[in-house]
Amino acid sequence: MRPDSIDAAPDIHEQELRQLNLNTQIIGVINDAGISLRAVTKRYGKKAVVDDISLVIEPGEFMTFLGPSGSGKTTTLNMIAGFVSATEGLLHIYGKPVAKLPAHKRDIGMVFQNYALFPHKTVAENIAYPLDRRKISRSEQKTMIAGALQMVRMGEFGDRYPTELSGGQQQRVALARALVYQPRVLLMDEPLGALDKKLREWLQKEIKRIHREVGSTFVYVTHDQEEALSLSDRIAVFNNGRIEQVGSPAELYQRPATLFVGRFLGESTVLSGSRVDSLHGTTTLNISGHDIRVPGEQDSTSLAILIRPENITLHDEGTVTDSTRINSLPVIVLDSSYLGSAWRCEVQLPDGSVGTVREAHSTIVREPGTRAVMRWNVDSGVLLVDTGEAGVSLT
Amino acid sequence: MGYRELTGMSDLSPIRELNKLSAAGGNTTRPTREPRNWRPFLLLIPAFIIVSFFFLAPLIDVFIRSITDPSLGIQNYVWLFTTPTNMVVAGRTFGTSFLVTIVCLLIAYPYAYLMTIVSDRTRNMLQLFIMLPLWTSILVRTLAWMVLLQDTGPINGLLESVFGIGPLPLIRSTFGVALGMTQVLLPFMVLPLYSALAKIDKRLLPAAANLGARPVTAFFTVYLPLSRPGIFAGSVTVFILGLGFYIIPALLGSSKEIMMSALMYQQISGFLMWGHGTALGIFMLTTTIVVLALVGRASKGTSLFAGRTK
């Protein structure tokens, strides 16, 4: 019942790929991948909105494209869906080249940000739409529609019109419509962007559950880093049309490869400085006159250290530590707020920039304006090249 | 008229509100309900008076004449339905108007669609092109058509010199009438269509494609059904306006193939048969209302407005 589009044996195209001078190992990767992008570029005029992206998404994986608006993540998604054609590069879905395949033959599910439900059709008719296109019999459709509605917990809403539903309900119908024909790939373009926080969190859980149930490859686009962290198997961080880093949420959070990734995901304190020396895999930086150690070595002369707020502790001024594994830096408390589970303090660093500290077990209230010392384990700092770009505003 | 009967009807009509004003004295049988603020409805009085004097009164006059001129009875309607020419003319009038509606729709749909996909600047230009003819007198435009279409005019001249055919009966024929009427009525189709097409969510077509619909299928299953309010609005406007056309059929049509308005003019002005003329008028009005009711039912029968009514 699946149309001819995706299922053709991958081997047929190997020859084609060989002609492009790709070695067999890469061909193997392309054939085994759920979605494979190789050196994909999209240019509008001279401007490359997607610039030489290569990415392999495993079958069944939940991959999130995360990045600020204009970073190329939605364009990349639209290229996979077939709404936008790539200027250069190879695009394969389950081993099949799809660059020349029109959108309606790709057999991919997609959930749009504004739901894109057909307003003149009922919920059931909306879900029947892709089944009609696939010439599935009425009786078979009935069970499939019921199953899809059941999956998104919308069983009783089949006869309603989209305008009679709330935003969250509409989005669940859109999800049912995108999944009813069991596509192997489901694309989601900021599907929860228009919903309020509570509903968003609940639907995130639903999407995770549905992903486990159907086992398709999910590609999810968002600019919300919390959403990306909680949903994904892996995240590709987009910036200026390129992928900065691909990795699991924990990898990206704990070991960001670039300053942009570190700043975009979660809160961080960034210290810029110049290198003093590099010895035995530990680099010492001069941060406003203080020697600060950090694991790793980098060639660049302008370097930065990134520390996550939960790895930093605050101490009263004057207390000293003699451990060489701990860094200390004097700071001034700017603001402190109680979050229930922790205290969150904003501190002014010696160079005037602002850092963030999150203390889970502190009982001391730090008044704004007081001097303190912030300390962290040498190993919890991440050494990065200071690209000089300003921090990403998350507000 | 009793107060209860009034309240049983829809409360939206301003006329009923006015009736209520006059009927309100001493009537307290109504169950406790929030007193309606009727003051804003006073603003409608001028419009109400104008409509009564200039539309309702003449219409009633026309109807009375149709059953009293020259003597009381239905002889005018008997004449209307027993004279074959009358039915032929009515059929021709409805037929021509229908043809013009279809032609307008076929031209206006792509044009209105184009207006929804171009830049603001280009859209303003397209809108200007459509509005421009409206600012010129129908008479002038029709005379221009006469010059262009006549047997010795430039179009027939060109046909003859290049293709060696003609002269074709471009004028004093149904073709000439339909052409002239289409040109005049096109804006009335384009504008409601455009406003309907502009409301259709642009993401629905890629969504349909993603779900497996070829572009043609997507158009017929998604775009066209959603554009139906515009199609109905434009078609009804063009059709009804087309029924009443006088100058264009008179100048571009054949005197042997006259339309309804010319027939009425003939009866009243030529033969001084006011009874016949007014009966024709009432007949046209009734038929039009029936057609409208049928179209209204047809458009309601679709699931077009379902789910949006609330």
XYZ file of C-alpha atoms in Angstrom:
705
model
C 0.000 0.000 0.000
C 2.994 2.285 0.226
C 3.401 4.091 -3.077
C 6.363 3.393 -5.306
C 8.284 6.369 -4.002
C 10.572 5.350 -1.165
C 10.700 1.608 -1.231
C 12.875 0.972 -4.263
C 15.975 -1.045 -3.382
C 18.844 1.218 -2.404
C 21.411 -0.821 -4.329
C 20.153 0.477 -7.642
C 21.611 3.825 -6.816
C 25.025 2.677 -5.714
C 26.413 3.007 -9.169
C 25.069 6.486 -9.365
C 26.756 7.319 -6.092
C 30.060 5.790 -7.208
C 30.059 8.061 -10.188
C 30.099 10.930 -7.758
C 33.407 9.609 -6.431
C 32.097 8.676 -3.042
C 33.858 5.760 -1.459
C 32.006 2.610 -0.498
C 32.043 3.463 3.170
C 30.098 6.653 2.565
C 27.699 4.828 0.249
C 27.107 2.369 3.066
C 26.350 5.202 5.454
C 23.899 6.752 2.997
C 22.140 3.437 2.424
C 21.829 2.703 6.132
C 20.703 6.174 7.127
C 17.109 7.209 7.707
C 17.891 10.583 6.205
C 21.258 11.545 4.789
C 22.298 15.028 3.764
C 25.666 15.388 2.056
C 27.153 18.793 1.336
C 23.674 20.261 0.928
C 23.553 23.953 0.083
C 20.613 26.219 -0.607
C 21.276 29.603 -2.099
C 18.820 32.395 -2.764
C 20.708 34.596 -5.186
C 24.190 34.842 -3.758
C 23.177 34.273 -0.165
C 23.501 30.739 1.148
C 20.746 30.157 3.705
C 21.916 26.576 4.103
C 25.646 26.299 3.647
C 27.277 22.925 2.965
C 25.455 20.815 5.527
C 26.248 17.136 5.995
C 24.214 15.118 8.440
C 23.194 11.509 8.921
C 19.955 10.831 10.795
C 19.589 7.236 11.929
C 16.391 5.296 11.231
C 14.002 5.666 14.145
C 15.971 8.507 15.649
C 14.448 11.651 17.176
C 16.566 14.413 15.699
C 16.007 18.061 16.525
C 17.202 20.999 14.462
C 17.830 23.752 16.981
C 18.854 27.280 16.183
C 17.825 30.917 16.170
C 15.475 32.149 13.453
C 17.204 32.524 10.120
C 19.762 29.844 10.942
C 18.648 27.576 8.088
C 16.917 24.885 10.131
C 13.477 25.320 8.580
C 14.924 25.562 5.067
C 16.731 22.269 5.685
C 13.478 20.693 6.857
C 11.664 22.036 3.787
C 14.340 20.498 1.574
C 13.729 17.121 3.193
C 9.966 17.590 2.722
C 10.444 18.604 -0.898
C 9.023 22.129 -0.673
C 12.422 23.659 -1.375
C 14.980 22.183 -3.738
C 18.641 22.099 -2.784
C 21.029 24.147 -4.905
C 23.791 21.598 -4.373
C 24.330 18.360 -2.535
C 22.842 14.908 -2.091
C 19.688 14.119 -0.154
C 18.746 10.511 0.565
C 15.813 9.127 2.519
C 16.188 5.492 3.513
C 18.896 5.095 0.867
C 16.881 6.586 -1.939
C 17.894 9.820 -3.632
C 14.982 12.234 -3.358
C 16.408 15.481 -4.682
C 14.326 15.230 -7.847
C 11.257 13.689 -6.240
C 8.308 16.111 -5.876
C 6.858 16.574 -2.392
C 3.725 14.517 -3.049
C 5.763 11.431 -3.922
C 8.070 11.468 -0.919
C 5.718 9.728 1.506
C 6.870 11.819 4.427
C 4.631 12.986 7.248
C 4.744 16.607 8.251
C 3.269 18.691 11.041
C 3.169 22.405 10.386
C 3.474 25.201 12.890
C 0.030 26.593 12.050
C -1.443 23.050 11.879
C -2.502 23.438 8.200
C -5.688 21.442 8.731
C -8.248 21.699 5.939
C -10.980 23.957 7.379
C -13.686 22.597 5.066
C -13.185 19.016 6.208
C -14.003 17.361 9.511
C -11.283 15.866 11.664
C -11.989 12.400 10.237
C -12.042 13.752 6.671
C -8.744 15.501 7.284
C -7.174 12.257 8.423
C -8.778 10.398 5.519
C -7.170 12.801 3.036
C -3.772 11.084 2.754
C -5.550 7.700 2.716
C -7.742 8.805 -0.203
C -4.621 9.823 -2.101
C -3.248 6.340 -1.511
C -6.447 4.706 -2.771
C -7.103 2.872 0.468
C -10.575 1.357 0.720
C -13.225 3.027 2.882
C -13.482 0.144 5.313
C -9.734 0.010 5.822
C -9.687 3.782 6.212
C -12.190 3.600 9.009
C -10.005 1.443 11.232
C -6.895 3.443 10.352
C -8.581 6.750 11.197
C -9.937 5.360 14.453
C -6.459 4.069 15.313
C -4.802 7.387 14.525
C -7.355 9.332 16.579
C -6.892 6.877 19.424
C -3.152 7.365 19.316
C -3.461 11.130 19.800
C -6.277 10.669 22.346
C -8.868 12.411 20.162
C -11.211 9.461 19.665
C -14.477 11.381 20.067
C -13.605 14.322 17.845
C -13.873 12.734 14.400
C -16.987 14.679 13.392
C -15.800 18.078 14.527
C -14.467 20.775 12.261
C -10.968 22.124 12.946
C -12.311 25.541 13.912
C -14.294 23.910 16.703
C -11.098 22.650 18.330
C -8.513 24.329 20.540
C -4.972 24.870 19.301
C -3.632 21.854 21.133
C -6.420 19.629 19.820
C -5.815 20.854 16.280
C -2.144 20.065 16.593
C -2.949 16.540 17.760
C -5.250 16.080 14.741
C -2.425 17.328 12.516
C -0.174 14.735 14.140
C -2.755 11.990 13.530
C -3.102 13.063 9.904
C 0.661 13.011 9.422
C 1.045 9.575 10.957
C -2.049 7.713 9.729
C -0.309 6.442 6.579
C 2.645 5.260 8.642
C 5.362 7.309 6.991
C 8.891 6.299 7.886
C 9.829 9.935 8.353
C 7.876 12.549 10.292
C 8.910 16.194 10.045
C 7.714 18.742 12.566
C 8.172 22.472 12.041
C 7.904 24.181 15.429
C 4.654 22.318 16.051
C 4.169 23.654 19.566
C 5.243 27.224 18.893
C 1.753 28.700 19.115
C 0.695 26.940 22.317
C 0.997 27.979 25.934
C 3.641 26.526 28.239
C 1.565 23.934 30.089
C 0.018 22.531 26.932
C 3.416 22.521 25.270
C 4.963 20.440 28.006
C 2.095 17.968 27.930
C 2.249 17.653 24.141
C 6.020 17.152 24.331
C 5.376 14.069 26.420
C 2.712 12.939 23.957
C 5.076 13.378 21.023
C 7.741 11.376 22.850
C 5.264 8.594 23.566
C 4.062 8.550 19.956
C 7.656 8.423 18.734
C 8.250 5.353 20.881
C 5.027 3.767 19.617
C 5.468 4.300 15.884
C 9.262 4.008 15.681
C 9.540 6.350 12.678
C 12.380 8.786 12.145
C 11.335 12.124 13.622
C 12.895 15.418 12.614
C 11.809 18.269 14.830
C 12.559 21.944 14.260
C 12.519 24.350 17.168
C 14.222 27.430 18.504
C 13.324 26.436 22.061
C 16.380 24.841 23.646
C 14.478 23.335 26.578
C 12.132 21.599 24.155
C 15.108 20.306 22.182
C 16.836 18.998 25.301
C 13.795 17.174 26.647
C 12.630 15.585 23.367
C 15.617 14.590 21.326
C 17.884 11.620 20.906
C 20.261 13.980 19.159
C 20.290 17.685 18.407
C 21.840 19.485 15.454
C 22.570 23.088 16.406
C 22.189 25.439 13.441
C 23.767 28.847 13.127
C 24.130 31.026 10.026
C 23.194 28.209 7.673
C 25.688 25.760 9.118
C 25.537 23.003 11.696
C 27.699 23.965 14.647
C 27.483 20.629 16.426
C 25.523 17.394 16.428
C 25.190 15.326 19.545
C 23.033 14.030 22.339
C 21.479 16.658 24.616
C 23.949 15.751 27.390
C 26.956 15.965 25.054
C 25.877 19.357 23.761
C 25.232 20.659 27.239
C 28.330 19.309 28.928
C 30.833 19.394 26.071
C 29.757 22.115 23.619
C 32.120 22.290 20.642
C 31.718 25.992 20.091
C 30.937 28.998 22.198
C 27.703 29.463 20.223
C 26.426 26.016 21.172
C 27.421 26.491 24.793
C 25.614 29.782 25.017
C 22.543 28.719 23.053
C 21.840 25.640 25.162
C 21.153 26.385 28.781
C 22.740 28.977 30.998
C 26.456 29.478 31.182
C 29.227 31.642 32.519
C 31.813 32.543 29.924
C 35.309 33.793 30.842
C 37.440 35.262 28.077
C 41.181 35.467 28.441
C 44.594 34.894 26.956
C 46.646 31.736 27.198
C 49.448 31.565 29.763
C 50.604 28.044 28.989
C 49.480 24.539 28.063
C 50.924 21.609 30.022
C 49.945 17.944 30.267
C 46.580 18.541 28.665
C 45.727 21.452 30.928
C 45.670 25.008 29.694
C 46.115 27.989 31.967
C 44.396 31.208 31.010
C 44.871 34.686 32.349
C 41.403 35.944 33.232
C 41.639 39.557 34.418
C 44.891 38.838 36.199
C 43.860 35.515 37.681
C 45.351 32.234 36.537
C 42.516 29.904 35.654
C 43.083 26.285 34.642
C 40.965 24.301 32.278
C 41.388 20.842 30.735
C 42.211 20.593 27.019
C 44.345 22.501 24.568
C 43.424 24.859 21.764
C 45.597 26.510 19.136
C 43.860 29.836 19.019
C 45.206 32.738 21.029
C 41.868 34.158 22.080
C 40.239 31.555 24.253
C 37.253 31.273 26.537
C 36.140 29.009 29.346
C 32.510 28.012 29.659
C 31.135 26.777 32.976
C 27.588 25.615 33.689
C 25.902 27.394 36.610
C 25.313 24.224 38.649
C 29.064 23.501 38.655
C 29.883 26.779 40.382
C 29.675 27.504 44.094
C 29.819 30.847 45.869
C 31.866 31.444 48.988
C 32.380 34.368 51.328
C 35.163 36.718 50.442
C 38.451 35.804 52.071
C 38.000 32.085 52.298
C 40.802 30.270 50.520
C 41.317 26.904 49.007
C 44.644 25.201 48.517
C 43.524 22.615 45.961
C 45.082 22.949 42.512
C 42.013 21.275 41.054
C 39.757 24.180 41.943
C 39.592 27.615 40.294
C 38.628 30.742 42.206
C 37.532 34.124 40.945
C 36.297 37.132 42.898
C 32.834 38.354 41.924
C 30.150 40.788 43.010
C 26.622 39.474 43.518
C 24.194 41.350 41.245
C 20.980 39.536 41.882
C 19.825 36.378 43.564
C 16.510 34.640 43.237
C 15.034 31.624 44.969
C 13.735 28.995 42.549
C 12.533 26.440 45.069
C 14.971 23.773 44.070
C 17.937 26.122 44.049
C 19.213 29.624 44.412
C 20.123 31.316 41.184
C 22.633 34.161 41.433
C 23.826 36.544 38.805
C 27.334 37.739 39.501
C 29.566 40.367 37.998
C 32.886 38.904 36.846
C 36.185 40.809 37.157
C 36.000 41.881 33.486
C 32.527 43.341 33.998
C 30.546 40.607 32.222
C 27.756 38.695 33.952
C 27.941 35.074 35.078
C 25.304 32.721 36.471
C 25.556 30.490 39.514
C 23.017 27.894 40.576
C 23.425 26.519 44.101
C 21.135 23.664 44.997
C 22.009 23.264 48.657
C 22.897 26.743 49.739
C 21.133 28.218 52.732
C 22.971 31.506 52.615
C 21.083 34.449 51.173
C 23.481 36.517 49.031
C 22.485 40.161 49.059
C 23.054 42.116 45.846
C 26.240 44.143 46.058
C 28.150 41.798 48.353
C 31.544 40.506 47.332
C 32.087 36.779 47.047
C 34.360 34.184 45.520
C 33.092 31.786 42.902
C 34.745 28.402 42.673
C 34.531 25.487 40.339
C 36.299 22.279 39.664
C 38.943 22.631 36.946
C 37.446 19.658 35.107
C 33.987 21.198 34.819
C 35.245 24.069 32.674
C 35.152 23.729 28.889
C 37.924 25.331 26.830
C 36.606 26.946 23.659
C 37.824 29.262 20.941
C 36.549 32.759 21.593
C 34.895 33.705 18.319
C 34.140 37.153 19.651
C 30.453 36.983 18.799
C 28.093 38.294 21.387
C 26.099 35.913 23.526
C 22.714 34.831 22.228
C 19.916 36.528 23.990
C 17.391 33.994 25.164
C 14.791 36.429 26.365
C -49.327 43.024 14.642
C -49.112 41.464 18.064
C -46.139 41.889 20.264
C -45.670 38.156 20.853
C -45.415 37.493 17.153
C -42.709 40.085 16.937
C -40.607 38.670 19.697
C -40.923 35.223 18.213
C -38.903 36.346 15.254
C -35.248 37.139 15.047
C -34.396 40.198 17.051
C -31.796 41.398 14.612
C -33.943 43.256 12.164
C -33.959 47.012 12.666
C -37.393 47.209 11.080
C -38.725 44.943 13.766
C -37.022 47.118 16.310
C -38.872 50.097 14.941
C -42.115 48.176 15.012
C -41.414 47.326 18.609
C -41.058 50.985 19.415
C -44.530 51.639 18.189
C -45.920 48.504 19.781
C -44.217 48.905 23.132
C -46.916 50.943 24.784
C -48.678 49.099 27.621
C -47.252 45.724 26.718
C -45.828 43.912 29.727
C -46.485 40.280 28.910
C -42.903 39.650 27.903
C -40.963 37.500 30.376
C -38.228 39.323 32.253
C -35.440 39.911 29.837
C -32.740 42.501 29.723
C -34.268 45.632 28.188
C -32.817 46.173 24.749
C -31.055 49.427 24.144
C -32.959 50.621 21.092
C -31.396 54.068 20.796
C -28.720 53.063 18.227
C -31.504 51.859 15.977
C -32.791 55.427 15.698
C -29.793 56.029 13.438
C -31.371 53.662 10.934
C -34.499 55.763 10.506
C -33.180 57.851 7.570
C -32.077 54.735 5.710
C -35.373 53.079 6.493
C -37.302 56.055 5.146
C -35.211 56.222 1.968
C -35.568 52.520 1.305
C -39.329 52.684 1.860
C -39.884 55.696 -0.350
C -37.529 54.951 -3.172
C -37.509 51.154 -3.306
C -40.481 49.679 -1.524
C -43.112 52.178 -2.682
C -42.214 52.005 -6.409
C -42.089 48.229 -6.204
C -45.558 48.124 -4.718
C -46.694 50.586 -7.377
C -45.267 48.368 -10.104
C -47.014 45.347 -8.668
C -50.363 47.184 -8.409
C -50.106 48.429 -11.985
C -49.404 44.901 -13.193
C -52.752 43.743 -11.860
C -54.838 46.866 -12.460
C -53.687 48.278 -15.808
C -55.814 48.566 -17.876
C -58.356 46.831 -15.594
C -58.275 44.767 -12.412
C -57.313 41.143 -13.052
C -54.502 38.887 -14.091
C -54.790 39.514 -17.813
C -51.256 40.926 -17.969
C -49.829 37.706 -16.560
C -51.945 35.651 -18.907
C -50.496 37.682 -21.766
C -47.012 37.239 -20.303
C -47.150 33.461 -20.193
C -49.179 32.876 -23.350
C -47.106 35.018 -25.697
C -44.224 32.817 -26.880
C -41.938 35.771 -27.587
C -41.937 36.719 -23.924
C -40.658 33.315 -22.846
C -38.055 33.316 -25.622
C -36.812 36.727 -24.515
C -36.751 35.637 -20.869
C -34.838 32.503 -21.790
C -32.366 34.524 -23.872
C -31.891 37.002 -21.020
C -31.198 34.317 -18.436
C -29.063 32.365 -20.910
C -26.903 35.336 -21.845
C -26.494 36.363 -18.230
C -25.521 32.794 -17.315
C -23.015 32.627 -20.173
C -21.490 35.938 -19.112
C -21.263 34.686 -15.517
C -19.362 31.565 -16.602
C -16.996 33.519 -18.867
C -16.365 36.075 -16.110
C -15.638 33.254 -13.657
C -13.175 31.570 -15.992
C -11.325 34.826 -16.584
C -11.555 36.166 -13.043
C -10.415 33.046 -11.161
C -6.840 32.939 -12.490
C -6.677 36.723 -12.303
C -7.781 36.776 -8.651
C -5.377 33.939 -7.866
C -2.565 35.912 -9.443
C -3.488 38.821 -7.182
C -2.959 36.621 -4.104
C 0.570 35.519 -5.006
C 2.214 38.713 -6.268
C 3.859 41.515 -4.308
C 1.796 44.339 -2.832
C 2.929 46.663 -5.582
C 1.922 44.358 -8.404
C -1.352 43.576 -6.641
C -2.214 47.274 -6.527
C -1.487 47.488 -10.243
C -3.708 44.489 -10.997
C -6.459 45.997 -8.869
C -6.130 49.296 -10.721
C -6.484 47.553 -14.096
C -9.684 45.940 -12.873
C -11.103 49.158 -11.426
C -10.136 51.420 -14.305
C -13.057 50.487 -16.604
C -15.471 51.138 -13.733
C -14.500 54.796 -13.838
C -15.505 55.141 -17.462
C -19.090 55.507 -18.626
C -20.717 52.316 -19.853
C -22.045 54.207 -22.841
C -18.579 55.360 -23.882
C -17.183 51.877 -23.489
C -20.015 50.343 -25.461
C -19.620 52.842 -28.265
C -15.926 51.964 -28.328
C -16.858 48.304 -28.702
C -19.166 49.250 -31.582
C -16.292 50.917 -33.390
C -14.018 47.934 -32.779
C -16.503 45.197 -33.581
C -18.451 46.539 -36.529
C -18.226 44.743 -39.861
C -15.876 47.383 -41.259
C -14.025 47.834 -37.970
C -10.373 47.089 -37.229
C -10.928 43.554 -35.890
C -12.864 42.345 -38.889
C -10.437 44.250 -41.132
C -7.507 42.435 -39.556
C -9.246 39.070 -39.825
C -9.936 39.661 -43.447
C -6.490 40.901 -44.445
C -4.497 38.343 -42.442
C -6.673 35.234 -42.432
C -8.950 36.031 -45.333
C -12.091 35.365 -43.357
C -15.054 37.458 -42.367
C -16.552 39.765 -41.776
C -17.647 37.796 -38.709
C -20.869 38.823 -36.922
C -19.035 40.309 -33.968
C -21.704 42.902 -33.451
C -25.503 42.700 -33.406
C -25.131 39.161 -32.097
C -25.122 37.341 -28.769
C -21.316 37.302 -29.035
C -21.173 41.083 -29.062
C -23.560 41.356 -26.129
C -21.681 38.748 -24.105
C -18.338 40.406 -24.848
C -19.537 43.846 -23.826
C -21.258 42.560 -20.709
C -18.245 40.490 -19.666
C -16.014 43.499 -19.948
C -18.318 45.579 -17.784
C -19.073 42.885 -15.207
C -15.596 41.399 -14.757
C -14.690 43.601 -11.745
C -17.767 42.348 -9.898
C -16.415 38.830 -10.219
C -12.737 39.563 -9.552
C -13.181 41.528 -6.344
C -15.289 39.052 -4.297
C -13.200 36.177 -5.654
C -9.994 37.892 -4.640
C -11.246 38.542 -1.122
C -12.157 34.849 -0.784
C -8.894 33.548 -2.254
C -6.821 35.901 -0.113
C -8.272 34.276 2.999
C -7.133 30.761 2.047
C -4.157 29.673 4.132
C -1.157 29.438 1.825
C 0.289 26.497 3.754
C -2.642 24.230 2.858
C -1.358 23.421 -0.621
C 2.104 22.278 0.523
C 0.316 20.357 3.279
C -1.840 18.607 0.666
C 1.268 17.867 -1.417
C 2.983 16.433 1.631
C -0.011 14.161 2.199
C 0.352 12.784 -1.299
C -1.834 15.032 -3.462
C -0.648 15.958 -6.926
C -0.952 19.704 -7.635
C -4.144 19.224 -9.681
C -5.703 17.037 -6.979
C -4.703 19.532 -4.310
C -6.412 22.293 -6.255
C -9.686 20.426 -6.681
C -9.825 18.937 -3.184
C -8.566 21.870 -1.134
C -8.245 25.176 -2.948
C -11.401 25.131 -5.042
C -13.758 24.097 -2.203
C -12.319 26.821 -0.003
C -12.829 29.439 -2.716
C -16.535 28.624 -3.064
C -17.845 31.589 -1.033
C -16.085 33.902 -3.503
C -17.373 31.964 -6.496
C -20.959 32.177 -5.231
C -20.749 35.837 -4.266
C -19.179 36.881 -7.571
C -21.455 34.724 -9.712
C -24.652 35.905 -8.053
C -23.626 39.549 -8.413
C -22.660 39.210 -12.062
C -25.716 37.130 -12.930
C -28.211 39.530 -11.390
C -26.558 42.640 -12.758
C -26.435 40.954 -16.164
C -30.194 40.364 -16.169
C -30.911 44.079 -16.060
C -28.516 45.233 -18.792
C -30.122 47.567 -21.291
C -27.594 49.738 -23.125
C -25.187 46.989 -24.124
C -27.800 44.640 -25.613
C -29.395 47.621 -27.337
C -26.143 48.780 -28.949
C -24.190 45.559 -29.420
C -27.077 43.130 -29.821
C -29.427 42.420 -32.647
C -32.810 44.169 -32.678
C -34.315 40.788 -33.520
C -32.790 39.207 -30.421
C -33.748 41.660 -27.731
C -33.366 41.129 -24.005
C -35.837 41.571 -21.182
C -35.114 45.211 -20.369
C -35.560 46.163 -24.020
C -38.843 44.279 -24.142
C -40.118 46.177 -21.098
C -39.010 49.454 -22.600
C -40.806 48.557 -25.811
C -44.033 47.677 -23.989
C -44.088 50.762 -21.812
C -42.511 53.441 -23.960
C -43.507 52.141 -27.360
C -46.962 50.665 -26.822
C -47.821 52.428 -23.559
C -48.750 49.027 -22.142
C -47.862 49.712 -18.542
C -49.580 46.545 -17.432
C -47.448 44.371 -19.701
C -44.218 46.132 -18.751
C -44.805 45.934 -15.029
C -45.893 42.288 -15.239
C -42.599 41.550 -17.002
C -40.792 43.367 -14.226
C -42.503 41.398 -11.469
C -41.846 38.181 -13.389
C -38.112 38.978 -13.598
C -37.958 39.863 -9.909
C -39.703 36.668 -8.836
C -37.578 34.479 -11.083
C -34.404 36.102 -9.812
C -35.431 35.550 -6.213
C -36.124 31.891 -6.979
C -32.714 31.516 -8.646
C -31.049 33.178 -5.662
C -32.855 30.901 -3.247
C -31.727 27.864 -5.212
C -28.111 29.065 -5.269
C -28.322 29.852 -1.582
C -29.534 26.362 -0.851
C -26.844 24.844 -3.054
C -24.114 26.762 -1.295
C -25.493 25.831 2.113
C -25.727 22.183 1.172
C -21.964 21.988 0.968
C -20.013 21.704 4.163
C -18.565 25.065 3.311
C -19.755 27.043 6.268
C -20.170 24.159 8.639
C -18.058 24.522 11.695
C -17.703 28.214 11.087
C -21.206 29.266 11.838
C -20.663 29.595 15.552
